Short mmCIF file of C-alpha atoms and ligand atoms in Angstrom, two decimals:
data_model
loop_
_atom_site.label_atom_id
_atom_site.label_comp_id
_atom_site.label_asym_id
_atom_site.label_seq_id
_atom_site.Cartn_x
_atom_site.Cartn_y
_atom_site.Cartn_z
CA MET A 1 74.98 -21.12 -54.74
CA LYS A 2 71.71 -21.90 -53.87
CA LEU A 3 71.66 -23.82 -49.88
CA LEU A 4 68.21 -25.11 -49.89
CA GLU A 5 67.90 -26.16 -53.68
CA GLY A 6 65.48 -29.49 -52.72
CA LYS A 7 64.48 -28.39 -49.32
CA THR A 8 61.05 -27.88 -47.67
CA VAL A 9 61.38 -25.35 -45.15
CA LEU A 10 58.57 -24.15 -42.50
CA VAL A 11 59.09 -21.14 -40.67
CA THR A 12 56.01 -20.05 -37.91
CA GLY A 13 54.87 -16.69 -37.71
CA GLY A 14 55.99 -16.38 -41.41
CA SER A 15 53.96 -13.68 -42.99
CA THR A 16 55.91 -10.63 -40.88
CA GLY A 17 59.23 -9.28 -40.33
CA ILE A 18 61.92 -12.04 -39.54
CA GLY A 19 59.58 -15.00 -39.91
CA ARG A 20 59.16 -13.62 -43.51
CA ALA A 21 61.95 -12.47 -43.96
CA ALA A 22 63.32 -15.72 -43.26
CA ALA A 23 60.75 -17.72 -45.95
CA ILE A 24 61.32 -15.98 -48.91
CA GLY A 25 65.50 -15.96 -47.72
CA ALA A 26 64.61 -19.68 -47.97
CA ALA A 27 62.89 -19.58 -51.21
CA GLN A 28 65.55 -17.48 -53.08
CA HIS A 29 68.01 -20.49 -51.60
CA GLY A 30 65.88 -22.93 -53.42
CA ALA A 31 63.34 -24.17 -51.19
CA ASN A 32 59.64 -24.85 -51.32
CA VAL A 33 58.06 -22.73 -48.04
CA ALA A 34 55.14 -23.44 -45.51
CA ILE A 35 54.75 -20.90 -43.50
CA ASN A 36 52.17 -20.56 -40.13
CA TYR A 37 50.73 -17.65 -39.71
CA ALA A 38 47.81 -16.16 -37.00
CA SER A 39 45.90 -13.98 -38.25
CA SER A 40 45.93 -11.68 -41.37
CA ASP A 41 44.92 -14.44 -44.55
CA ASP A 42 46.51 -11.66 -47.09
CA LYS A 43 49.36 -10.96 -45.68
CA ALA A 44 49.53 -15.00 -45.74
CA ALA A 45 48.79 -14.83 -49.30
CA SER A 46 50.96 -12.01 -50.35
CA CYS A 47 53.89 -13.44 -48.52
CA VAL A 48 52.72 -17.18 -50.64
CA ALA A 49 53.07 -14.93 -53.90
CA GLU A 50 56.24 -13.55 -53.26
CA ILE A 51 57.48 -17.68 -52.54
CA GLU A 52 56.11 -18.39 -55.71
CA ALA A 53 57.22 -15.55 -57.73
CA LEU A 54 60.55 -16.84 -56.73
CA GLY A 55 60.02 -20.06 -59.00
CA GLN A 56 59.07 -22.20 -55.23
CA ARG A 57 55.77 -23.67 -53.61
CA GLY A 58 54.65 -22.17 -51.13
CA LEU A 59 51.86 -22.97 -48.58
CA ALA A 60 50.09 -21.07 -45.35
CA VAL A 61 48.63 -22.44 -42.90
CA LYS A 62 46.13 -20.48 -40.05
CA GLY A 63 46.88 -21.41 -36.67
CA ASP A 64 47.38 -20.62 -32.98
CA VAL A 65 50.89 -22.00 -32.61
CA ALA A 66 50.44 -22.16 -28.35
CA LEU A 67 47.82 -24.93 -29.20
CA PRO A 68 49.83 -28.13 -29.45
CA GLU A 69 47.29 -29.17 -31.85
CA SER A 70 48.29 -26.47 -34.38
CA ALA A 71 51.70 -27.93 -34.65
CA THR A 72 50.63 -30.92 -35.60
CA ASP A 73 48.26 -29.19 -38.39
CA PHE A 74 51.08 -27.63 -39.85
CA VAL A 75 53.53 -30.12 -39.90
CA ASN A 76 50.59 -32.78 -41.42
CA LYS A 77 49.61 -30.06 -44.18
CA ALA A 78 53.06 -29.38 -44.92
CA VAL A 79 53.97 -32.80 -45.56
CA GLU A 80 50.67 -33.39 -47.76
CA ALA A 81 51.67 -30.62 -50.27
CA PHE A 82 55.34 -30.61 -50.11
CA GLY A 83 55.55 -34.53 -49.14
CA ARG A 84 58.43 -33.67 -46.43
CA VAL A 85 59.66 -31.24 -43.88
CA ASP A 86 63.73 -30.65 -44.31
CA VAL A 87 63.63 -27.28 -41.81
CA MET A 88 61.51 -25.29 -39.44
CA VAL A 89 62.36 -22.15 -37.96
CA SER A 90 60.08 -21.23 -35.03
CA ASN A 91 59.85 -17.52 -34.76
CA ALA A 92 56.54 -16.82 -34.15
CA GLY A 93 56.47 -14.12 -30.99
CA ILE A 94 55.15 -11.67 -29.32
CA CYS A 95 56.08 -8.96 -26.81
CA PRO A 96 53.21 -7.05 -25.51
CA PHE A 97 55.75 -4.31 -23.04
CA HIS A 98 54.38 -3.83 -20.02
CA ALA A 99 55.66 -3.05 -16.36
CA PHE A 100 56.72 -5.90 -13.66
CA LEU A 101 54.50 -5.15 -10.49
CA ASP A 102 51.32 -5.17 -12.26
CA MET A 103 51.77 -7.31 -14.45
CA PRO A 104 48.24 -8.87 -15.66
CA VAL A 105 48.15 -13.25 -15.26
CA GLU A 106 46.96 -13.00 -18.40
CA THR A 107 49.66 -11.36 -20.40
CA VAL A 108 52.22 -13.64 -18.62
CA ASP A 109 50.47 -16.36 -19.61
CA ARG A 110 49.57 -15.75 -23.14
CA THR A 111 53.39 -14.78 -23.71
CA PHE A 112 54.49 -17.63 -22.26
CA ARG A 113 52.54 -20.08 -24.10
CA VAL A 114 52.18 -18.35 -27.39
CA ASN A 115 56.71 -17.71 -27.51
CA LEU A 116 57.92 -20.72 -25.44
CA HIS A 117 55.39 -23.33 -25.50
CA GLY A 118 54.27 -22.80 -28.97
CA ALA A 119 58.00 -23.36 -29.87
CA TYR A 120 58.01 -26.53 -27.85
CA TYR A 121 55.19 -28.07 -29.68
CA MET A 122 56.21 -27.13 -33.41
CA VAL A 123 59.61 -28.21 -32.75
CA GLN A 124 58.64 -31.17 -31.47
CA ALA A 125 56.28 -32.01 -34.21
CA ALA A 126 58.86 -31.26 -36.48
CA ALA A 127 61.53 -33.15 -34.97
CA ASN A 128 58.60 -36.15 -35.26
CA GLN A 129 58.33 -35.27 -38.78
CA MET A 130 61.88 -35.54 -39.93
CA VAL A 131 62.51 -38.98 -37.25
CA ARG A 132 60.05 -40.66 -39.48
CA GLN A 133 61.86 -39.42 -42.78
CA GLY A 134 64.58 -40.43 -41.45
CA GLN A 135 67.04 -38.44 -43.26
CA GLY A 136 67.64 -35.83 -40.42
CA GLY A 137 67.09 -32.41 -40.43
CA ALA A 138 67.59 -28.93 -39.41
CA ILE A 139 65.54 -26.86 -36.36
CA VAL A 140 66.33 -23.11 -36.19
CA ALA A 141 64.47 -20.89 -33.37
CA VAL A 142 64.33 -17.54 -33.08
CA SER A 143 65.33 -16.80 -29.90
CA SER A 144 66.84 -13.50 -28.69
CA ILE A 145 69.57 -11.02 -27.45
CA SER A 146 66.94 -11.27 -24.71
CA ALA A 147 68.14 -14.39 -23.91
CA LEU A 148 71.53 -13.00 -22.37
CA VAL A 149 69.88 -9.51 -20.96
CA GLY A 150 67.05 -8.18 -19.07
CA GLY A 151 64.32 -5.32 -20.36
CA GLU A 152 62.58 -3.28 -17.31
CA PHE A 153 59.12 -3.80 -19.35
CA GLN A 154 59.84 -7.39 -20.75
CA THR A 155 59.63 -9.56 -17.50
CA HIS A 156 57.60 -12.09 -18.65
CA TYR A 157 59.18 -11.83 -22.47
CA THR A 158 62.70 -12.24 -21.43
CA PRO A 159 62.68 -15.75 -19.34
CA THR A 160 60.98 -16.93 -23.14
CA LYS A 161 63.72 -16.47 -25.33
CA ALA A 162 65.89 -17.49 -22.58
CA GLY A 163 63.43 -20.69 -22.79
CA VAL A 164 64.16 -20.91 -26.67
CA HIS A 165 68.02 -20.51 -26.38
CA SER A 166 67.57 -23.77 -23.58
CA LEU A 167 65.09 -25.71 -25.70
CA MET A 168 67.37 -25.68 -29.22
CA GLN A 169 70.48 -26.82 -26.80
CA SER A 170 68.62 -29.28 -24.94
CA ALA A 171 66.93 -31.04 -28.42
CA ALA A 172 70.21 -30.81 -29.99
CA ILE A 173 71.36 -33.67 -27.11
CA ALA A 174 68.01 -35.51 -28.25
CA LEU A 175 67.85 -35.35 -31.78
CA GLY A 176 71.47 -35.36 -32.23
CA LYS A 177 71.12 -39.35 -32.90
CA TYR A 178 68.63 -38.73 -35.54
CA GLY A 179 71.04 -35.62 -37.42
CA ILE A 180 68.82 -33.21 -36.90
CA ARG A 181 70.64 -30.24 -35.90
CA CYS A 182 69.04 -27.38 -33.27
CA ASN A 183 70.51 -24.16 -33.09
CA SER A 184 69.12 -20.45 -32.76
CA VAL A 185 69.85 -17.00 -33.80
CA LEU A 186 69.68 -13.76 -31.19
CA PRO A 187 68.57 -11.57 -32.81
CA GLY A 188 69.45 -7.63 -31.01
CA THR A 189 66.87 -4.57 -31.97
CA ILE A 190 65.01 -5.01 -35.79
CA LEU A 191 62.51 -3.03 -36.43
CA THR A 192 59.36 -4.92 -37.28
CA GLU A 193 56.06 -4.63 -36.02
CA ILE A 194 56.75 -6.50 -32.78
CA ASN A 195 58.48 -2.98 -31.37
CA LYS A 196 56.97 -0.36 -33.44
CA GLU A 197 54.89 1.24 -30.80
CA ASP A 198 57.80 0.99 -28.34
CA LEU A 199 60.04 2.23 -30.92
CA ALA A 200 57.97 5.84 -32.16
CA ASP A 201 59.84 6.92 -28.57
CA GLN A 202 62.44 8.81 -30.15
CA ASP A 203 64.74 8.99 -26.75
CA LYS A 204 64.57 5.57 -26.85
CA ARG A 205 65.77 4.43 -30.45
CA ASP A 206 67.56 6.68 -30.15
CA ARG A 207 69.50 4.74 -27.29
CA MET A 208 68.94 1.74 -28.74
CA THR A 209 70.92 2.75 -32.12
CA ALA A 210 73.45 4.83 -29.83
CA ARG A 211 74.46 1.03 -28.46
CA ILE A 212 75.18 -0.83 -31.85
CA PRO A 213 78.40 -0.27 -33.28
CA LEU A 214 77.58 -1.35 -37.06
CA GLY A 215 75.26 2.08 -36.25
CA ARG A 216 72.11 0.90 -37.02
CA LEU A 217 68.84 -0.75 -35.77
CA GLY A 218 68.34 -4.36 -37.42
CA GLU A 219 66.27 -5.10 -40.61
CA SER A 220 64.42 -8.00 -41.08
CA GLU A 221 66.59 -9.33 -43.66
CA ASP A 222 69.29 -9.19 -41.68
CA LEU A 223 68.23 -12.29 -39.56
CA ALA A 224 67.42 -14.39 -43.43
CA GLY A 225 71.17 -15.60 -43.92
CA PRO A 226 71.96 -16.40 -40.87
CA ILE A 227 69.04 -18.30 -40.94
CA VAL A 228 69.18 -19.89 -44.10
CA PHE A 229 73.01 -20.46 -43.53
CA LEU A 230 72.14 -22.57 -39.89
CA ALA A 231 69.40 -24.26 -41.64
CA SER A 232 71.87 -25.05 -44.53
CA ASP A 233 74.01 -28.18 -45.65
CA MET A 234 76.81 -25.34 -44.79
CA ALA A 235 76.32 -25.47 -40.92
CA ALA A 236 76.48 -29.50 -40.90
CA TYR A 237 78.70 -29.44 -37.70
CA VAL A 238 76.93 -27.10 -36.24
CA THR A 239 74.10 -28.40 -33.63
CA GLY A 240 73.72 -26.42 -30.06
CA ALA A 241 74.70 -23.09 -30.76
CA ALA A 242 73.20 -19.78 -30.31
CA LEU A 243 74.10 -17.03 -33.43
CA LEU A 244 74.10 -13.45 -32.07
CA VAL A 245 72.23 -10.68 -34.66
CA ASP A 246 72.80 -7.93 -32.73
CA GLY A 247 74.83 -5.35 -34.81
CA GLY A 248 76.94 -6.16 -32.12
CA ALA A 249 75.09 -4.47 -29.39
CA PHE A 250 75.68 -7.72 -26.76
CA VAL A 251 79.41 -7.17 -26.84
CA ASN A 252 79.12 -3.16 -26.01
CA LEU A 253 79.30 -2.62 -22.60
CA GLN A 254 81.51 0.68 -23.01
N1 NAI B 301 62.44 -7.34 -33.76
C1 NAI B 301 62.84 -7.77 -32.64
O1 NAI B 301 63.61 -6.53 -32.83
C2 NAI B 301 62.95 -8.79 -32.14
C3 NAI B 301 62.61 -10.02 -32.72
N2 NAI B 301 62.59 -11.14 -32.00
C4 NAI B 301 61.78 -12.17 -32.14
O2 NAI B 301 61.37 -12.35 -33.48
C5 NAI B 301 60.13 -13.32 -33.43
C6 NAI B 301 59.60 -12.57 -34.84
O3 NAI B 301 58.67 -11.39 -34.19
P1 NAI B 301 59.45 -9.98 -35.45
O4 NAI B 301 59.39 -10.48 -36.53
O5 NAI B 301 60.21 -9.48 -34.89
O6 NAI B 301 58.04 -9.58 -35.02
P2 NAI B 301 56.45 -9.57 -36.04
O7 NAI B 301 55.09 -9.06 -35.00
O8 NAI B 301 56.45 -9.45 -37.31
O9 NAI B 301 56.52 -11.30 -36.06
C7 NAI B 301 56.02 -11.86 -35.37
C8 NAI B 301 54.98 -12.75 -35.80
O10 NAI B 301 54.59 -13.93 -35.33
C9 NAI B 301 52.91 -13.95 -35.32
N3 NAI B 301 52.31 -14.93 -33.92
C10 NAI B 301 52.14 -13.92 -33.06
N4 NAI B 301 51.78 -14.34 -32.12
C11 NAI B 301 51.04 -16.09 -32.97
C12 NAI B 301 50.36 -16.97 -32.10
N5 NAI B 301 49.55 -16.73 -31.23
N6 NAI B 301 50.17 -18.15 -33.61
C13 NAI B 301 51.20 -18.07 -34.50
N7 NAI B 301 51.51 -16.95 -35.20
C14 NAI B 301 51.84 -15.75 -33.90
C15 NAI B 301 52.78 -12.83 -35.72
O11 NAI B 301 51.42 -12.99 -36.05
C16 NAI B 301 53.89 -12.44 -36.46
O12 NAI B 301 54.08 -12.26 -38.04
C17 NAI B 301 59.83 -13.40 -32.14
O13 NAI B 301 59.77 -14.30 -31.89
C18 NAI B 301 60.73 -12.24 -31.45
O14 NAI B 301 60.51 -12.54 -30.30
C19 NAI B 301 63.37 -11.40 -31.35
C20 NAI B 301 64.49 -10.62 -30.76
C21 NAI B 301 64.79 -9.09 -31.44
C1 LIG B 302 60.22 -6.79 -29.50
C2 LIG B 302 61.90 -5.64 -28.47
O1 LIG B 302 62.19 -4.43 -29.19
C3 LIG B 302 63.12 -7.02 -28.92
O2 LIG B 302 62.84 -8.11 -28.78
C4 LIG B 302 63.72 -8.47 -28.56
O3 LIG B 302 63.83 -10.33 -28.50
C5 LIG B 302 64.94 -7.66 -27.71
O4 LIG B 302 65.55 -7.62 -27.35
C6 LIG B 302 64.40 -6.30 -28.51
O5 LIG B 302 64.11 -5.74 -27.03
#
């Protein structure tokens, strides 16, 4: 059963990792997919090729999510290509691990701008388009287990993920009257580029794995199903919710 047949799905940071898995998952479920990407034209092109190989239409739009104009540009180009926006997956993010006491101002600023401001502008631009269309829509933000728990080297990052989680709650209230649902997924530790260097430390990797009742770190594809579900009409009465996708790590105190 295809859950997103005929829908147009937009994904930020869609050329790699969780965003790419969401884009491909949406295409497997019958959606045309536009991805926003920051830098690598080759990775974006290969994602579009994968979407097209599934028989769907794909589009890649370059843009820094930290800039408000990237959001309107992304939405406008997707509408030009596909006629509408049904789903926004706000996923782009960075996590430059760093100690707290000597955290550079620029690192804090950039992390906030990409992860939180970027999500805000993208969600707002998509919501305005959905309101203009008058047929509702779905927004899924990629927050994190880090919205709920801290990290010694993530003092600049975890507040952005709590912020994204909170943004989905408030947007769910603001947009409910338009039939637009807003939810977040809260991934645990997923093996992607964002933590490749951090998890090269085998001790840390083993500690993270030991905390997970399902016995393994996550893969990007583990997020595709939950994101597609929240984007689909199967979740028609789900809004303002947050879905942990962490193999059980959060609940594992002892
Ligand atoms: N990997 C993990 O363990 C977890 C990741 N997350 C979140 O998942 C999201 C995706 O990250 P991953 O797939 O893990 O890593 P990733 O590094 O593969 O993906 C991040 C994507 O965002 C893009 N991006 C970064 N800055 C951007 C900008 N200014 N404008 C446009 N795109 C930009 C990157 O180019 C990349 O494609 C992030 O928001 C991250 O915080 C949340 C929880 C756990
Ligand atoms: C990048 C980290 O490995 C990852 O990011 C998150 O949001 C998770 O909490 C992990 O710490």
